[in-house]
Coordinates of C-alpha atoms and ligand atoms in Angstrom, one line a residue:
M202 CA 107.5 -3.2 84.0
K203 CA 107.3 -0.5 81.4
I204 CA 106.6 3.0 82.8
P205 CA 104.8 5.3 80.3
L206 CA 105.8 8.9 80.6
L207 CA 102.3 10.0 81.3
L208 CA 102.1 7.9 84.4
L209 CA 105.5 9.1 85.6
A210 CA 104.2 12.6 85.2
C211 CA 101.0 11.8 87.2
S212 CA 102.8 10.2 90.1
A213 CA 105.3 13.1 90.2
A214 CA 102.3 15.5 90.5
F215 CA 100.9 13.4 93.3
A216 CA 104.3 13.2 95.1
A217 CA 104.5 17.0 95.0
E218 CA 101.3 17.1 97.0
A219 CA 102.3 15.0 100.0
T220 CA 105.5 15.3 101.9
L221 CA 107.5 12.2 102.8
E222 CA 108.3 13.8 106.1
I223 CA 104.8 12.9 107.5
K224 CA 104.3 9.2 107.7
V225 CA 100.9 7.6 108.1
D226 CA 99.4 4.2 107.6
Q227 CA 98.1 4.7 104.1
A228 CA 95.4 2.1 104.5
G229 CA 94.4 3.7 107.8
Y230 CA 93.5 3.1 111.4
L231 CA 90.7 1.3 113.3
P232 CA 88.2 3.6 115.0
A233 CA 88.9 2.4 118.6
A234 CA 92.6 1.8 118.3
P235 CA 95.5 4.2 118.8
K236 CA 96.3 6.4 115.8
I237 CA 99.8 7.7 115.5
A238 CA 101.6 9.3 112.6
V239 CA 105.3 10.1 112.6
V240 CA 106.7 13.4 111.7
A241 CA 110.4 13.6 110.7
A242 CA 110.9 17.2 109.6
Q243 CA 113.9 19.4 109.2
K244 CA 112.7 21.6 112.1
P245 CA 110.6 20.2 114.9
A246 CA 106.9 20.7 114.3
T247 CA 104.8 22.5 116.9
E248 CA 101.4 21.6 115.7
F249 CA 99.5 19.2 113.5
L250 CA 96.0 19.1 112.1
V251 CA 93.9 16.2 110.8
R252 CA 91.8 17.4 107.9
R253 CA 89.0 15.7 106.1
S254 CA 90.1 14.7 102.6
A255 CA 86.8 16.0 101.1
G256 CA 86.5 19.7 101.9
D257 CA 89.6 20.1 104.1
A258 CA 87.7 20.8 107.3
V259 CA 89.8 20.4 110.4
A260 CA 88.7 17.3 112.4
W261 CA 91.5 17.3 114.9
R262 CA 94.2 19.5 116.1
G263 CA 97.1 18.4 118.3
K264 CA 100.7 18.9 119.4
P265 CA 103.4 16.4 118.3
S266 CA 105.6 14.9 121.0
A267 CA 109.1 16.3 121.5
S268 CA 111.6 15.4 118.8
R269 CA 113.9 12.5 119.6
P270 CA 116.4 10.4 117.7
D271 CA 115.4 7.0 116.3
A272 CA 118.5 5.0 116.2
D273 CA 117.3 2.4 113.6
S274 CA 116.6 5.0 110.9
G275 CA 118.8 7.9 112.1
D276 CA 115.7 10.2 111.8
A277 CA 114.6 12.8 114.4
V278 CA 111.0 11.8 115.0
Q279 CA 107.9 13.3 116.6
L280 CA 104.7 11.4 117.2
A281 CA 101.4 12.9 116.1
N282 CA 98.8 11.2 118.2
F283 CA 95.2 11.6 117.2
S284 CA 93.8 8.4 118.8
A285 CA 90.7 10.2 120.1
L286 CA 89.5 10.9 116.6
S287 CA 87.3 7.9 115.9
E288 CA 84.8 9.1 113.3
S289 CA 85.0 7.0 110.1
G290 CA 86.1 8.8 107.0
R291 CA 89.0 9.8 104.9
Y292 CA 91.6 12.2 106.2
Y293 CA 95.1 13.6 105.8
L294 CA 97.5 15.2 108.2
E295 CA 98.8 18.7 107.9
V296 CA 101.8 20.0 109.7
P297 CA 102.2 23.8 109.2
G298 CA 105.5 24.6 107.6
V299 CA 106.1 21.0 106.6
G300 CA 103.2 20.0 104.4
R301 CA 100.5 17.3 104.2
S302 CA 100.5 13.6 104.3
W303 CA 99.0 11.0 102.0
N304 CA 95.3 10.3 102.5
F305 CA 94.2 7.6 104.9
A306 CA 91.0 6.2 106.3
I307 CA 89.5 5.7 109.7
G308 CA 87.0 2.8 109.8
A309 CA 86.3 -0.7 110.8
D310 CA 87.1 -2.1 107.4
V311 CA 90.2 -0.1 106.5
Y312 CA 92.2 -3.4 105.9
Q313 CA 89.7 -5.2 103.8
R314 CA 91.3 -4.2 100.5
A315 CA 94.8 -5.0 101.7
Y316 CA 93.7 -8.4 103.0
Y317 CA 92.0 -9.1 99.7
L318 CA 95.1 -8.2 97.7
A319 CA 97.6 -9.8 100.0
M320 CA 95.8 -13.1 100.1
R321 CA 94.9 -13.0 96.4
S322 CA 98.6 -12.5 95.5
Y323 CA 99.0 -16.2 96.0
Y324 CA 96.8 -16.8 93.1
G325 CA 99.2 -14.6 91.1
Q326 CA 102.0 -16.9 92.3
R327 CA 100.3 -20.0 90.9
C328 CA 102.6 -22.3 88.9
G329 CA 101.4 -24.8 86.3
T330 CA 98.3 -23.0 85.2
A331 CA 97.3 -19.8 83.4
V332 CA 96.6 -16.9 85.8
D333 CA 94.5 -13.9 85.1
L334 CA 93.6 -11.2 87.7
G335 CA 90.6 -10.3 85.6
P336 CA 89.0 -6.9 84.7
E337 CA 90.0 -5.4 88.0
F338 CA 93.6 -5.7 86.9
P339 CA 93.6 -5.8 83.1
G340 CA 96.8 -7.2 81.7
F341 CA 97.9 -9.0 84.9
R342 CA 98.1 -12.5 83.5
H343 CA 100.4 -15.2 82.5
D344 CA 100.1 -18.5 80.6
A345 CA 100.5 -21.9 82.1
C346 CA 104.1 -22.4 83.2
H347 CA 106.5 -25.1 84.3
L348 CA 104.2 -27.9 83.2
E349 CA 106.9 -30.4 82.9
G350 CA 109.5 -31.5 85.4
A351 CA 112.3 -34.0 85.7
W352 CA 114.2 -35.8 88.4
H353 CA 117.5 -34.3 89.3
A354 CA 120.3 -36.9 89.9
S355 CA 120.3 -35.7 93.6
S356 CA 116.8 -37.0 94.0
G357 CA 117.7 -40.7 93.5
K358 CA 115.6 -41.0 90.4
T359 CA 116.0 -40.2 86.8
G360 CA 113.9 -39.2 83.8
P361 CA 111.0 -36.9 83.2
R362 CA 108.4 -36.3 85.9
A363 CA 105.1 -34.4 85.8
S364 CA 105.0 -31.1 87.5
H365 CA 102.1 -30.3 89.9
G366 CA 101.4 -26.7 90.4
G367 CA 102.2 -25.0 93.7
W368 CA 103.2 -21.3 94.2
H369 CA 106.3 -19.7 92.9
D370 CA 108.3 -19.0 96.0
A371 CA 109.1 -15.4 95.5
G372 CA 110.5 -13.2 92.8
D373 CA 111.9 -16.4 91.3
Y374 CA 110.0 -19.4 89.9
G375 CA 111.3 -22.0 92.3
R376 CA 109.2 -24.1 94.6
Y377 CA 110.7 -25.1 98.0
V378 CA 109.0 -27.4 100.6
V379 CA 110.7 -25.8 103.6
N380 CA 109.5 -22.3 102.7
S381 CA 106.2 -23.7 101.6
G382 CA 106.0 -25.2 105.1
I383 CA 105.9 -22.0 107.2
S384 CA 104.0 -20.1 104.5
T385 CA 101.2 -22.6 104.0
G386 CA 101.2 -23.4 107.8
T387 CA 100.8 -19.7 108.6
L388 CA 97.9 -19.3 106.1
L389 CA 96.2 -22.4 107.5
W390 CA 96.6 -20.8 111.0
T391 CA 95.0 -17.7 109.6
W392 CA 92.0 -19.8 108.6
E393 CA 91.9 -21.6 111.9
M394 CA 92.0 -18.4 114.0
F395 CA 89.8 -16.1 111.8
G396 CA 87.8 -18.5 109.6
A397 CA 84.5 -17.1 110.6
R398 CA 85.3 -13.6 109.2
L399 CA 87.3 -14.9 106.3
S400 CA 85.0 -17.6 104.9
P401 CA 82.6 -15.1 103.1
I402 CA 85.5 -13.2 101.5
K403 CA 85.6 -13.9 97.8
L404 CA 89.1 -13.8 96.3
N405 CA 87.9 -14.0 92.7
I406 CA 89.9 -17.2 91.9
P407 CA 88.8 -20.0 89.5
E408 CA 87.4 -22.0 92.5
S409 CA 85.2 -19.1 93.8
G410 CA 81.7 -20.4 94.5
N411 CA 82.6 -24.1 94.7
G412 CA 81.4 -24.3 98.3
T413 CA 84.9 -24.2 99.9
P414 CA 86.0 -20.9 101.3
D415 CA 88.3 -19.2 98.8
I416 CA 91.2 -18.9 101.2
L417 CA 91.2 -22.7 101.6
S418 CA 90.9 -23.2 97.9
E419 CA 94.0 -21.0 97.3
I420 CA 95.9 -22.8 100.0
K421 CA 95.0 -26.2 98.4
W422 CA 96.8 -25.2 95.2
N423 CA 100.1 -25.3 97.1
L424 CA 99.1 -28.3 99.3
D425 CA 98.6 -30.3 96.1
W426 CA 102.1 -29.5 95.0
M427 CA 103.5 -30.4 98.4
L428 CA 101.7 -33.7 98.3
S429 CA 103.4 -34.4 95.0
M430 CA 106.8 -34.0 96.6
Q431 CA 106.2 -37.0 98.9
D432 CA 107.8 -40.3 98.0
D433 CA 106.1 -43.7 98.6
D434 CA 108.2 -44.2 101.7
G435 CA 106.8 -41.0 103.3
G436 CA 109.9 -38.9 102.9
V437 CA 109.6 -35.5 101.1
W438 CA 112.0 -34.1 98.5
P439 CA 113.0 -30.5 99.5
K440 CA 112.7 -28.5 96.3
Q441 CA 111.7 -28.3 92.7
T442 CA 113.6 -25.6 90.8
S443 CA 115.8 -25.1 87.8
E444 CA 119.6 -25.4 88.4
R445 CA 120.0 -21.6 88.1
F446 CA 117.6 -18.7 88.1
C447 CA 116.1 -17.7 84.8
G448 CA 116.2 -14.1 83.5
F449 CA 113.5 -11.5 84.1
I450 CA 111.0 -13.2 81.9
M451 CA 107.3 -14.3 82.3
P452 CA 107.0 -17.8 83.8
E453 CA 105.7 -19.4 80.7
K454 CA 108.9 -18.2 78.9
D455 CA 111.1 -20.0 81.4
T456 CA 112.2 -23.2 79.6
L457 CA 114.9 -24.3 82.1
V458 CA 114.1 -27.8 83.3
S459 CA 112.3 -27.8 86.7
Y460 CA 114.0 -30.5 88.7
V461 CA 112.9 -32.3 91.8
M462 CA 116.1 -32.3 93.9
G463 CA 117.2 -34.2 96.9
A464 CA 120.0 -34.9 99.3
G465 CA 122.2 -36.5 96.7
Q466 CA 122.5 -39.9 98.5
E467 CA 120.3 -42.3 100.5
P468 CA 117.6 -41.6 101.6
Y469 CA 117.4 -38.7 99.2
K470 CA 114.5 -37.0 100.9
T471 CA 115.4 -34.6 103.7
S472 CA 114.3 -34.2 107.4
C473 CA 113.3 -30.5 107.7
A474 CA 111.2 -30.7 104.5
T475 CA 109.5 -33.9 105.6
A476 CA 108.8 -32.6 109.1
D477 CA 107.4 -29.3 107.8
F478 CA 105.3 -31.2 105.4
A479 CA 103.9 -33.4 108.2
A480 CA 103.0 -30.3 110.3
V481 CA 101.3 -28.6 107.3
M482 CA 99.4 -31.7 106.2
A483 CA 98.2 -32.3 109.8
I484 CA 96.7 -28.8 109.9
A485 CA 95.2 -29.3 106.5
A486 CA 93.5 -32.4 107.7
R487 CA 91.7 -30.3 110.4
A488 CA 90.9 -27.4 108.1
F489 CA 89.5 -29.4 105.2
R490 CA 87.5 -31.9 107.3
P491 CA 84.2 -29.9 107.0
F492 CA 84.6 -29.2 103.3
D493 CA 86.3 -32.2 101.8
R494 CA 86.6 -35.3 103.9
A495 CA 88.5 -37.3 101.3
Y496 CA 91.1 -34.5 101.1
A497 CA 91.4 -34.3 104.9
D498 CA 91.9 -38.0 105.1
R499 CA 94.5 -38.0 102.4
S500 CA 96.4 -35.1 104.1
L501 CA 96.4 -37.0 107.4
V502 CA 97.7 -40.2 105.9
A503 CA 100.4 -38.2 104.2
A504 CA 101.3 -36.4 107.5
R505 CA 101.5 -39.7 109.5
K506 CA 103.7 -41.3 106.8
A507 CA 106.0 -38.2 106.8
W508 CA 106.2 -38.3 110.6
A509 CA 107.2 -42.0 110.5
W510 CA 109.9 -41.2 107.9
V511 CA 111.4 -38.4 110.1
E512 CA 111.5 -40.8 113.1
K513 CA 113.8 -43.0 111.0
H514 CA 115.7 -40.2 109.4
P515 CA 115.8 -37.2 111.8
D516 CA 119.0 -35.6 110.5
V517 CA 119.2 -35.6 106.7
T518 CA 120.0 -32.1 105.8
F519 CA 119.8 -30.4 102.4
H520 CA 122.5 -28.5 100.6
N521 CA 122.4 -27.4 97.0
P522 CA 123.8 -30.1 94.8
P523 CA 127.0 -29.1 92.9
G524 CA 126.1 -26.9 89.9
V525 CA 122.8 -25.7 91.5
N526 CA 122.5 -22.1 92.7
T527 CA 118.8 -21.5 93.1
G528 CA 117.6 -21.0 96.7
E529 CA 118.8 -23.5 99.2
Y530 CA 116.7 -23.0 102.4
G531 CA 119.4 -25.0 104.0
D532 CA 118.7 -25.8 107.7
D533 CA 121.0 -28.1 109.7
N534 CA 118.7 -28.5 112.6
C535 CA 115.3 -30.1 112.1
A536 CA 114.4 -30.6 115.8
D537 CA 112.0 -27.6 115.7
E538 CA 110.3 -28.8 112.5
R539 CA 109.9 -32.2 114.2
L540 CA 108.4 -30.6 117.3
W541 CA 106.0 -28.7 115.1
A542 CA 105.0 -31.9 113.3
A543 CA 104.4 -33.7 116.5
A544 CA 102.3 -30.9 117.9
E545 CA 100.1 -30.4 114.9
L546 CA 99.6 -34.2 114.5
W547 CA 98.7 -34.4 118.2
R548 CA 96.3 -31.5 117.8
T549 CA 94.6 -33.2 114.8
T550 CA 94.4 -36.7 116.1
G551 CA 94.9 -36.6 119.9
D552 CA 97.1 -39.6 119.6
A553 CA 99.4 -40.2 122.5
P554 CA 102.7 -40.9 120.7
Y555 CA 102.7 -37.4 119.1
E556 CA 101.9 -35.8 122.5
N557 CA 104.6 -37.9 124.2
Y558 CA 107.1 -36.7 121.7
F559 CA 106.1 -33.1 122.2
L560 CA 106.2 -33.3 126.0
A561 CA 109.6 -35.0 125.9
H562 CA 111.1 -32.3 123.7
Y563 CA 109.2 -29.0 124.1
A564 CA 111.5 -27.7 126.9
E565 CA 114.4 -27.8 124.5
F566 CA 112.8 -24.7 123.0
H567 CA 112.4 -22.8 126.2
P568 CA 112.0 -19.9 126.8
A569 CA 109.3 -19.8 124.2
A570 CA 108.9 -17.2 121.5
T571 CA 111.9 -15.0 122.2
R572 CA 112.4 -14.6 118.4
P573 CA 109.9 -14.3 115.6
Q574 CA 109.2 -17.5 113.7
W575 CA 111.2 -17.8 110.5
W576 CA 111.4 -20.3 107.6
S577 CA 114.0 -22.4 109.5
K578 CA 112.7 -21.7 113.0
V579 CA 109.2 -23.0 113.6
S580 CA 109.3 -23.8 117.3
N581 CA 106.9 -20.9 118.1
L582 CA 104.2 -22.6 116.0
A583 CA 104.9 -25.9 117.7
L584 CA 104.6 -24.5 121.2
W585 CA 101.6 -22.3 120.5
T586 CA 99.6 -25.0 118.7
Y587 CA 99.9 -27.2 121.9
V588 CA 98.2 -24.4 123.9
L589 CA 95.7 -23.4 121.2
G590 CA 94.8 -27.1 120.7
G591 CA 93.9 -27.3 124.4
G592 CA 97.0 -29.3 125.5
K593 CA 96.2 -31.0 128.8
N594 CA 99.6 -31.1 130.3
A595 CA 99.4 -28.3 132.7
A596 CA 103.1 -27.8 133.2
A597 CA 103.8 -27.5 129.5
S598 CA 100.8 -25.4 128.7
S599 CA 101.4 -22.9 131.5
A600 CA 105.1 -22.7 130.8
I601 CA 104.5 -22.0 127.1
Q602 CA 101.9 -19.3 127.9
K603 CA 103.9 -17.7 130.6
E604 CA 107.0 -17.5 128.4
S605 CA 105.1 -16.3 125.4
L606 CA 103.5 -13.6 127.4
A607 CA 106.8 -12.5 128.9
A608 CA 108.2 -12.3 125.4
A609 CA 105.2 -10.3 124.2
D610 CA 105.6 -7.9 127.1
Q611 CA 109.1 -7.2 126.0
I612 CA 108.0 -6.8 122.4
V613 CA 105.4 -4.3 123.5
E614 CA 108.0 -2.4 125.4
R615 CA 110.4 -2.3 122.4
T616 CA 107.6 -1.3 120.0
T617 CA 106.6 1.6 122.2
A618 CA 110.2 2.8 122.5
N619 CA 110.8 2.5 118.7
G620 CA 110.7 5.7 116.7
Y621 CA 108.4 4.2 114.0
R622 CA 106.8 1.8 116.5
N623 CA 107.7 -1.5 114.9
S624 CA 108.9 -4.4 117.0
L625 CA 112.2 -5.0 115.4
A626 CA 115.4 -5.3 117.5
R627 CA 118.6 -4.4 115.8
I628 CA 119.3 -8.0 114.8
D629 CA 115.9 -8.3 113.1
Y630 CA 117.0 -6.0 110.3
E631 CA 118.1 -8.8 108.0
W632 CA 117.0 -10.4 104.8
G633 CA 113.2 -10.2 105.0
S634 CA 113.0 -7.7 107.9
N635 CA 109.4 -6.8 106.8
G636 CA 108.6 -10.5 107.3
N637 CA 109.9 -10.2 110.8
V638 CA 107.7 -7.1 111.4
A639 CA 104.7 -9.1 110.3
N640 CA 105.7 -12.2 112.3
Y641 CA 106.1 -10.0 115.4
G642 CA 102.6 -8.9 114.7
M643 CA 101.5 -12.5 114.6
Q644 CA 103.3 -13.2 117.8
L645 CA 101.4 -10.4 119.5
V646 CA 98.1 -11.6 118.1
V647 CA 98.8 -15.1 119.5
A648 CA 99.7 -13.6 122.9
N649 CA 96.4 -11.8 122.8
A650 CA 94.6 -15.1 122.2
F651 CA 96.3 -16.6 125.3
H652 CA 95.6 -13.6 127.4
P653 CA 93.5 -10.8 125.9
D654 CA 95.3 -7.5 126.5
P655 CA 94.9 -4.3 124.4
R656 CA 98.6 -3.7 124.7
Y657 CA 99.3 -6.8 122.6
R658 CA 96.6 -6.0 120.1
N659 CA 97.7 -2.4 119.7
A660 CA 101.3 -3.3 119.3
A661 CA 100.3 -5.8 116.6
L662 CA 98.6 -3.0 114.8
E663 CA 101.6 -0.8 115.2
N664 CA 103.6 -3.3 113.1
L665 CA 100.9 -3.1 110.4
H666 CA 101.1 0.7 110.4
Y667 CA 104.9 0.4 109.8
L668 CA 104.4 -1.9 106.8
L669 CA 101.6 0.2 105.3
G670 CA 103.5 3.5 105.2
R671 CA 104.5 4.7 108.7
N672 CA 108.2 4.2 108.1
T673 CA 111.2 6.2 107.3
F674 CA 110.4 6.1 103.6
S675 CA 106.7 7.0 103.9
L676 CA 106.2 4.1 101.6
S677 CA 103.6 1.4 101.7
F678 CA 105.6 -1.9 101.5
V679 CA 102.6 -3.6 99.9
T680 CA 102.2 -3.2 96.1
Q681 CA 99.1 -1.3 95.0
V682 CA 98.0 -0.6 98.6
G683 CA 97.9 3.1 99.7
E684 CA 98.6 6.2 97.7
H685 CA 102.4 5.8 97.9
P686 CA 103.4 2.2 97.6
Y687 CA 106.7 0.8 96.4
R688 CA 106.7 0.0 92.7
H689 CA 109.7 -2.0 91.7
P690 CA 109.7 -5.4 93.5
H691 CA 112.2 -8.0 92.6
H692 CA 109.5 -10.1 91.1
R693 CA 109.9 -11.5 87.6
P694 CA 106.2 -11.1 86.4
S695 CA 106.1 -7.5 87.6
A696 CA 109.3 -6.8 85.8
A697 CA 108.6 -8.7 82.6
D698 CA 105.0 -7.8 81.9
N699 CA 103.8 -4.7 80.1
N700 CA 101.9 -3.2 83.1
P701 CA 103.0 0.0 84.6
E702 CA 102.3 -1.1 88.1
P703 CA 103.7 -4.2 89.8
W704 CA 101.4 -7.2 90.7
P705 CA 99.2 -6.3 93.6
G706 CA 99.3 -7.3 97.3
L707 CA 103.0 -8.2 97.5
L708 CA 105.0 -7.4 100.6
S709 CA 108.6 -6.2 100.0
G710 CA 111.3 -8.0 102.0
G711 CA 112.4 -4.6 103.3
P712 CA 115.5 -3.0 104.8
N713 CA 118.5 -5.3 105.0
P714 CA 121.9 -4.1 106.1
E715 CA 123.6 -7.2 104.5
R716 CA 123.6 -5.3 101.2
G717 CA 123.4 -8.6 99.3
D718 CA 123.1 -7.2 95.8
A719 CA 124.6 -4.5 93.5
A720 CA 121.7 -2.1 93.9
A721 CA 121.9 -2.2 97.7
K722 CA 125.7 -1.9 97.6
K723 CA 125.3 1.4 95.7
L724 CA 123.4 3.0 98.6
P725 CA 125.4 5.5 100.6
P726 CA 127.8 3.9 103.1
D727 CA 127.1 4.0 106.9
L728 CA 123.3 4.0 106.6
P729 CA 121.5 3.0 109.7
P730 CA 119.8 -0.4 109.2
A731 CA 116.2 0.7 108.6
K732 CA 117.5 2.9 105.7
V733 CA 119.3 0.1 103.8
Y734 CA 116.5 -0.4 101.3
V735 CA 116.0 0.5 97.6
D736 CA 112.9 0.3 95.5
D737 CA 114.7 -1.2 92.6
E738 CA 113.8 -4.5 90.9
G739 CA 117.4 -5.6 91.0
S740 CA 117.6 -5.5 94.8
Y741 CA 116.8 -9.0 95.7
S742 CA 118.2 -8.5 99.2
T743 CA 116.0 -5.6 100.1
N744 CA 113.1 -5.6 97.6
E745 CA 112.1 -9.2 96.7
I746 CA 108.7 -10.6 97.6
A747 CA 108.2 -14.0 99.1
I748 CA 105.4 -16.3 100.1
N749 CA 106.8 -16.6 103.6
W750 CA 106.6 -12.8 104.1
N751 CA 103.2 -12.3 102.7
A752 CA 101.7 -15.1 104.9
P753 CA 102.2 -13.3 108.3
L754 CA 101.0 -10.1 106.6
V755 CA 97.8 -12.0 105.6
F756 CA 97.5 -13.2 109.2
L757 CA 97.9 -9.8 110.7
L758 CA 95.5 -8.2 108.3
A759 CA 92.9 -10.9 109.0
A760 CA 93.4 -10.3 112.7
A761 CA 92.5 -6.6 112.1
L762 CA 89.4 -7.3 110.0
P763 CA 85.9 -6.8 111.5
G764 CA 84.0 -9.8 112.7
Q765 CA 84.3 -12.8 114.9
Ligands
9MR821 O1 114.5 -15.7 102.8 C1 115.8 -16.2 102.6 C2 116.8 -15.5 103.4 O2 116.6 -15.8 104.8 C3 118.2 -15.9 103.0 O3 119.1 -15.1 103.7 C4 118.4 -15.7 101.5 C5 119.8 -16.0 101.0 O4 120.0 -17.3 101.1 O5 117.4 -16.4 100.8 C6 116.1 -16.0 101.1 O6 115.2 -16.9 100.4 C7 115.2 -16.7 98.9 C8 115.3 -18.1 98.4 O7 116.6 -18.7 98.7 C9 115.0 -18.2 96.9 N1 113.8 -17.5 96.6 C10 113.7 -16.1 97.0 C11 113.9 -16.1 98.5 C12 113.7 -14.7 99.1 O8 114.8 -13.8 98.7
ZN822 ZN1 105.6 -21.9 87.1

């Protein structure tokens, strides 16, 4: 990313206008939902005003709550609650003696743009094809990349091998089945839960207008790659990457060989990848049935074959072969992936063996949903899909619901007590903490589907507000969303192209006290966990983007869009 001086000057002028001490959701708030801003000023504020952006008229006047310490960030915070203001429009907050906030909107459609950008970001991650974001984002393009592949010795095969598209995983150009599993699964769930409102939304991708809803066409790009990773015996190779990460170059400039890798010995394919694959293909079979029967059939056959392979090989784990240091997504326990596969296959087919497996094993994951789902922990999805699919076993269904609601109640309590009203516990500040925030949001939305309760829905929205700017940095963690978004993701195309702004719609991994890179290590010592973040393209441990973090963001935004 090159930053012209002129632009630097502009953003500095902008920054002078708003104070970072007043934190708002820079996309905005839904008319009927709670609306809370956070003030973290030097001296406690005694009053706040909400003014209309056009003309500055006062629309609301209130008193912030008493100042109290927020342990996660170390800030002294006050809440400015203007929930009763429900008139659609553009506003900003003013706190006398402190300053003004960024502009934000109130309206039913305030998340439309963020949804569009976050979902469309997958198009930008496409591998194996030229990508062009079009006149809306001139210059955001890349040529076809990684067109050729090869078998790595660890795969059990040798020689060249065609490469088949898929999405670049993150800031790197690798493709990993395990991480594709939760990401693609979450996006397919987004379709299943909110398809009615999503199907008319055009993403301006090459398939737009082909009769299949754009979100499904985008998902199919990655499903096709996943299908290419399945061997004839049903097993699935876990990743296709180079042996090491390439430099900060555009994808078409990356000439390192893209290898399909495996376990290094018989049976070469691995259990977590194969089980994740089975779950995702089973969902795809449901989702594509009305639009493309042949594809739905093909997905289901692939899912069944993968399931059968995992039954024979439940514990083949993956570790990077010697000399390979791209992402590992190593997971030594594939029981949750297998449960997810069984549950989704049952939901799609109704077949007894899948349900029997689920019923024999679900209790190993009790109590349900105490932690947010994660690339290596997919039991939440397994348990929930049994309920959402109308599981008839009353004991299982009611235990899962009861436990998920109890977990949601705790999450609501923690969210309300948190200074910035996110759902994170201390341990959730880790690599991809913003993904955890979004996944908590998803958890609350699912709880709301089990048992509609405004507390769940509102707490889900609170997590969205945190990601879109109501956080200690007063920063929107989604590129090109809001007036003050982060601008330097660890994302090769954003760094290597000539555009001043990063590629749009990408969620930053967010604060991570592990300090896994040099830029994060340079931050002052003894920072509280929510503060260990730096908007620096070198900071892969706090500022990378990844398909598994964007997916629950897409889900949460979809949940907040208007419509059925
Ligand atoms: O999301 C992954 C995180 O949980 C791990 O702690 C981290 C280090 O192993 O790796 C993260 O995943 C990265 C992957 O290995 C390669 N592509 C980029 C991913 C996001 O940083
Ligand atoms: Zn590529």
